[in-house]
Amino acid sequence: MNTYDHLVCVDEDAKELVVFRVGADGKRTLFTRVTLPQVEGWSAELQDLAKALGENLLIDSPVIRRILMCET
């Protein structure tokens, strides 16, 4: 199984989160770009973004999937 980690970066100028998959060889592949909400503080929009991002990272992680399959 191909194994990779995730690298989450902030593009301050574009006001985006940029997530890469990083392979064992260090190669970065774009996973997603997400525009940050334009609301100050901890808003419902930011809470939704945080939940969706966390779920997507868990689902996309081959290591987490392997652990969850073995520990069921």
mmCIF file of N, CA and C in Angstrom:
data_model
loop_
_atom_site.group_PDB
_atom_site.id
_atom_site.type_symbol
_atom_site.label_atom_id
_atom_site.label_comp_id
_atom_site.label_asym_id
_atom_site.label_seq_id
_atom_site.Cartn_x
_atom_site.Cartn_y
_atom_site.Cartn_z
ATOM 1 N N MET A 1 0.838 -1.177 0.000
ATOM 2 C CA MET A 1 0.000 0.000 0.000
ATOM 3 C C MET A 1 0.884 1.240 0.000
ATOM 4 N N ASN A 2 0.540 2.211 -0.836
ATOM 5 C CA ASN A 2 1.263 3.465 -0.895
ATOM 6 C C ASN A 2 1.015 4.247 0.396
ATOM 7 N N THR A 3 2.079 4.657 1.064
ATOM 8 C CA THR A 3 1.948 5.384 2.318
ATOM 9 C C THR A 3 2.402 6.812 2.125
ATOM 10 N N TYR A 4 1.672 7.725 2.729
ATOM 11 C CA TYR A 4 2.021 9.138 2.672
ATOM 12 C C TYR A 4 1.489 9.828 3.915
ATOM 13 N N ASP A 5 2.039 10.983 4.184
ATOM 14 C CA ASP A 5 1.575 11.835 5.270
ATOM 15 C C ASP A 5 0.877 13.039 4.660
ATOM 16 N N HIS A 6 0.286 13.861 5.517
ATOM 17 C CA HIS A 6 -0.350 15.090 5.059
ATOM 18 C C HIS A 6 0.405 16.283 5.626
ATOM 19 N N LEU A 7 0.565 17.294 4.818
ATOM 20 C CA LEU A 7 1.177 18.551 5.218
ATOM 21 C C LEU A 7 0.130 19.637 5.010
ATOM 22 N N VAL A 8 -0.225 20.342 6.084
ATOM 23 C CA VAL A 8 -1.224 21.402 6.014
ATOM 24 C C VAL A 8 -0.491 22.736 6.109
ATOM 25 N N CYS A 9 -0.661 23.573 5.094
ATOM 26 C CA CYS A 9 -0.011 24.879 5.033
ATOM 27 C C CYS A 9 -1.077 25.969 4.965
ATOM 28 N N VAL A 10 -0.691 27.168 5.369
ATOM 29 C CA VAL A 10 -1.580 28.314 5.273
ATOM 30 C C VAL A 10 -1.003 29.274 4.243
ATOM 31 N N ASP A 11 -1.803 29.592 3.230
ATOM 32 C CA ASP A 11 -1.439 30.616 2.253
ATOM 33 C C ASP A 11 -2.108 31.899 2.733
ATOM 34 N N GLU A 12 -1.331 32.715 3.437
ATOM 35 C CA GLU A 12 -1.887 33.912 4.063
ATOM 36 C C GLU A 12 -2.409 34.905 3.038
ATOM 37 N N ASP A 13 -1.702 35.066 1.931
ATOM 38 C CA ASP A 13 -2.137 36.016 0.896
ATOM 39 C C ASP A 13 -3.470 35.603 0.277
ATOM 40 N N ALA A 14 -3.622 34.312 -0.016
ATOM 41 C CA ALA A 14 -4.855 33.814 -0.629
ATOM 42 C C ALA A 14 -5.925 33.498 0.418
ATOM 43 N N LYS A 15 -5.542 33.536 1.710
ATOM 44 C CA LYS A 15 -6.455 33.179 2.806
ATOM 45 C C LYS A 15 -7.040 31.780 2.593
ATOM 46 N N GLU A 16 -6.120 30.832 2.370
ATOM 47 C CA GLU A 16 -6.493 29.441 2.112
ATOM 48 C C GLU A 16 -5.659 28.493 2.958
ATOM 49 N N LEU A 17 -6.246 27.332 3.236
ATOM 50 C CA LEU A 17 -5.484 26.199 3.729
ATOM 51 C C LEU A 17 -5.143 25.359 2.512
ATOM 52 N N VAL A 18 -3.903 24.922 2.440
ATOM 53 C CA VAL A 18 -3.466 24.081 1.333
ATOM 54 C C VAL A 18 -2.939 22.786 1.943
ATOM 55 N N VAL A 19 -3.489 21.660 1.497
ATOM 56 C CA VAL A 19 -3.107 20.363 2.051
ATOM 57 C C VAL A 19 -2.432 19.544 0.955
ATOM 58 N N PHE A 20 -1.259 19.027 1.293
ATOM 59 C CA PHE A 20 -0.502 18.170 0.377
ATOM 60 C C PHE A 20 -0.410 16.775 0.952
ATOM 61 N N ARG A 21 -0.358 15.788 0.072
ATOM 62 C CA ARG A 21 0.090 14.453 0.447
ATOM 63 C C ARG A 21 1.600 14.470 0.247
ATOM 64 N N VAL A 22 2.330 13.929 1.225
ATOM 65 C CA VAL A 22 3.793 13.888 1.132
ATOM 66 C C VAL A 22 4.217 12.432 1.171
ATOM 67 N N GLY A 23 4.813 11.973 0.068
ATOM 68 C CA GLY A 23 5.252 10.583 -0.032
ATOM 69 C C GLY A 23 6.539 10.330 0.724
ATOM 70 N N ALA A 24 6.912 9.069 0.824
ATOM 71 C CA ALA A 24 8.137 8.673 1.517
ATOM 72 C C ALA A 24 9.370 9.307 0.891
ATOM 73 N N ASP A 25 9.269 9.630 -0.405
ATOM 74 C CA ASP A 25 10.393 10.265 -1.102
ATOM 75 C C ASP A 25 10.413 11.779 -0.917
ATOM 76 N N GLY A 26 9.440 12.323 -0.157
ATOM 77 C CA GLY A 26 9.369 13.760 0.084
ATOM 78 C C GLY A 26 8.582 14.530 -0.957
ATOM 79 N N LYS A 27 8.117 13.837 -1.996
ATOM 80 C CA LYS A 27 7.361 14.496 -3.058
ATOM 81 C C LYS A 27 5.994 14.929 -2.538
ATOM 82 N N ARG A 28 5.647 16.200 -2.810
ATOM 83 C CA ARG A 28 4.353 16.741 -2.408
ATOM 84 C C ARG A 28 3.375 16.688 -3.578
ATOM 85 N N THR A 29 2.158 16.237 -3.279
ATOM 86 C CA THR A 29 1.078 16.229 -4.257
ATOM 87 C C THR A 29 -0.098 16.972 -3.634
ATOM 88 N N LEU A 30 -0.648 17.925 -4.369
ATOM 89 C CA LEU A 30 -1.768 18.698 -3.845
ATOM 90 C C LEU A 30 -2.949 17.786 -3.560
ATOM 91 N N PHE A 31 -3.473 17.868 -2.342
ATOM 92 C CA PHE A 31 -4.664 17.113 -1.958
ATOM 93 C C PHE A 31 -5.893 18.010 -2.048
ATOM 94 N N THR A 32 -5.807 19.208 -1.458
ATOM 95 C CA THR A 32 -6.937 20.136 -1.531
ATOM 96 C C THR A 32 -6.502 21.545 -1.165
ATOM 97 N N ARG A 33 -7.281 22.505 -1.623
ATOM 98 C CA ARG A 33 -7.148 23.911 -1.229
ATOM 99 C C ARG A 33 -8.515 24.332 -0.706
ATOM 100 N N VAL A 34 -8.529 24.975 0.457
ATOM 101 C CA VAL A 34 -9.788 25.368 1.074
ATOM 102 C C VAL A 34 -9.706 26.846 1.448
ATOM 103 N N THR A 35 -10.655 27.629 0.967
ATOM 104 C CA THR A 35 -10.713 29.041 1.318
ATOM 105 C C THR A 35 -11.183 29.191 2.758
ATOM 106 N N LEU A 36 -10.471 30.010 3.526
ATOM 107 C CA LEU A 36 -10.852 30.254 4.911
ATOM 108 C C LEU A 36 -12.086 31.149 4.970
ATOM 109 N N PRO A 37 -12.949 30.925 5.960
ATOM 110 C CA PRO A 37 -14.136 31.773 6.104
ATOM 111 C C PRO A 37 -13.733 33.226 6.342
ATOM 112 N N GLN A 38 -14.540 34.144 5.863
ATOM 113 C CA GLN A 38 -14.247 35.570 6.001
ATOM 114 C C GLN A 38 -14.906 36.167 7.237
ATOM 115 N N VAL A 39 -15.219 35.340 8.218
ATOM 116 C CA VAL A 39 -15.868 35.775 9.447
ATOM 117 C C VAL A 39 -14.833 35.719 10.570
ATOM 118 N N GLU A 40 -14.785 36.757 11.403
ATOM 119 C CA GLU A 40 -13.840 36.767 12.511
ATOM 120 C C GLU A 40 -14.293 35.829 13.621
ATOM 121 N N GLY A 41 -13.308 35.261 14.322
ATOM 122 C CA GLY A 41 -13.612 34.418 15.463
ATOM 123 C C GLY A 41 -14.012 33.006 15.077
ATOM 124 N N TRP A 42 -14.401 32.250 16.079
ATOM 125 C CA TRP A 42 -14.788 30.853 15.881
ATOM 126 C C TRP A 42 -16.247 30.821 15.463
ATOM 127 N N SER A 43 -16.478 30.820 14.178
ATOM 128 C CA SER A 43 -17.826 30.878 13.611
ATOM 129 C C SER A 43 -18.323 29.474 13.270
ATOM 130 N N ALA A 44 -19.595 29.398 12.918
ATOM 131 C CA ALA A 44 -20.162 28.120 12.466
ATOM 132 C C ALA A 44 -19.464 27.666 11.190
ATOM 133 N N GLU A 45 -19.116 28.615 10.321
ATOM 134 C CA GLU A 45 -18.416 28.278 9.072
ATOM 135 C C GLU A 45 -17.050 27.664 9.361
ATOM 136 N N LEU A 46 -16.327 28.239 10.337
ATOM 137 C CA LEU A 46 -15.006 27.708 10.682
ATOM 138 C C LEU A 46 -15.135 26.342 11.349
ATOM 139 N N GLN A 47 -16.141 26.171 12.176
ATOM 140 C CA GLN A 47 -16.375 24.869 12.815
ATOM 141 C C GLN A 47 -16.673 23.802 11.761
ATOM 142 N N ASP A 48 -17.491 24.144 10.769
ATOM 143 C CA ASP A 48 -17.804 23.200 9.689
ATOM 144 C C ASP A 48 -16.550 22.852 8.894
ATOM 145 N N LEU A 49 -15.716 23.869 8.611
ATOM 146 C CA LEU A 49 -14.472 23.644 7.878
ATOM 147 C C LEU A 49 -13.556 22.714 8.661
ATOM 148 N N ALA A 50 -13.401 22.969 9.952
ATOM 149 C CA ALA A 50 -12.518 22.146 10.783
ATOM 150 C C ALA A 50 -12.990 20.694 10.813
ATOM 151 N N LYS A 51 -14.288 20.502 10.957
ATOM 152 C CA LYS A 51 -14.844 19.142 10.991
ATOM 153 C C LYS A 51 -14.626 18.429 9.658
ATOM 154 N N ALA A 52 -14.934 19.104 8.561
ATOM 155 C CA ALA A 52 -14.781 18.489 7.236
ATOM 156 C C ALA A 52 -13.321 18.187 6.935
ATOM 157 N N LEU A 53 -12.422 19.104 7.273
ATOM 158 C CA LEU A 53 -11.004 18.886 7.013
ATOM 159 C C LEU A 53 -10.487 17.696 7.818
ATOM 160 N N GLY A 54 -10.856 17.637 9.096
ATOM 161 C CA GLY A 54 -10.426 16.514 9.930
ATOM 162 C C GLY A 54 -10.937 15.184 9.410
ATOM 163 N N GLU A 55 -12.210 15.152 9.023
ATOM 164 C CA GLU A 55 -12.783 13.917 8.484
ATOM 165 C C GLU A 55 -12.080 13.511 7.191
ATOM 166 N N ASN A 56 -11.818 14.477 6.314
ATOM 167 C CA ASN A 56 -11.163 14.163 5.046
ATOM 168 C C ASN A 56 -9.748 13.632 5.257
ATOM 169 N N LEU A 57 -9.029 14.206 6.203
ATOM 170 C CA LEU A 57 -7.673 13.728 6.474
ATOM 171 C C LEU A 57 -7.694 12.321 7.057
ATOM 172 N N LEU A 58 -8.641 12.043 7.945
ATOM 173 C CA LEU A 58 -8.750 10.693 8.506
ATOM 174 C C LEU A 58 -9.101 9.674 7.440
ATOM 175 N N ILE A 59 -10.049 10.010 6.599
ATOM 176 C CA ILE A 59 -10.476 9.087 5.548
ATOM 177 C C ILE A 59 -9.368 8.853 4.527
ATOM 178 N N ASP A 60 -8.578 9.889 4.234
ATOM 179 C CA ASP A 60 -7.547 9.790 3.202
ATOM 180 C C ASP A 60 -6.279 9.099 3.687
ATOM 181 N N SER A 61 -6.098 8.962 4.974
ATOM 182 C CA SER A 61 -4.849 8.416 5.510
ATOM 183 C C SER A 61 -4.803 6.894 5.405
ATOM 184 N N PRO A 62 -3.854 6.353 4.612
ATOM 185 C CA PRO A 62 -3.759 4.901 4.500
ATOM 186 C C PRO A 62 -3.362 4.245 5.828
ATOM 187 N N VAL A 63 -2.572 4.921 6.635
ATOM 188 C CA VAL A 63 -2.147 4.344 7.919
ATOM 189 C C VAL A 63 -3.332 4.263 8.871
ATOM 190 N N ILE A 64 -4.126 5.324 8.937
ATOM 191 C CA ILE A 64 -5.296 5.296 9.820
ATOM 192 C C ILE A 64 -6.285 4.233 9.361
ATOM 193 N N ARG A 65 -6.509 4.140 8.051
ATOM 194 C CA ARG A 65 -7.414 3.095 7.556
ATOM 195 C C ARG A 65 -6.908 1.714 7.937
ATOM 196 N N ARG A 66 -5.605 1.497 7.826
ATOM 197 C CA ARG A 66 -5.025 0.193 8.167
ATOM 198 C C ARG A 66 -5.202 -0.092 9.662
ATOM 199 N N ILE A 67 -4.963 0.907 10.514
ATOM 200 C CA ILE A 67 -5.116 0.726 11.965
ATOM 201 C C ILE A 67 -6.567 0.408 12.299
ATOM 202 N N LEU A 68 -7.506 1.153 11.732
ATOM 203 C CA LEU A 68 -8.913 0.951 12.042
ATOM 204 C C LEU A 68 -9.404 -0.410 11.545
ATOM 205 N N MET A 69 -8.888 -0.884 10.436
ATOM 206 C CA MET A 69 -9.293 -2.187 9.924
ATOM 207 C C MET A 69 -8.785 -3.315 10.808
ATOM 208 N N CYS A 70 -7.615 -3.125 11.409
ATOM 209 C CA CYS A 70 -7.023 -4.172 12.250
ATOM 210 C C CYS A 70 -7.613 -4.175 13.654
ATOM 211 N N GLU A 71 -8.142 -3.042 14.102
ATOM 212 C CA GLU A 71 -8.591 -2.932 15.486
ATOM 213 C C GLU A 71 -10.100 -2.958 15.606
ATOM 214 N N THR A 72 -10.809 -3.490 14.628
ATOM 215 C CA THR A 72 -12.264 -3.529 14.719
ATOM 216 C C THR A 72 -12.722 -4.784 15.430
#
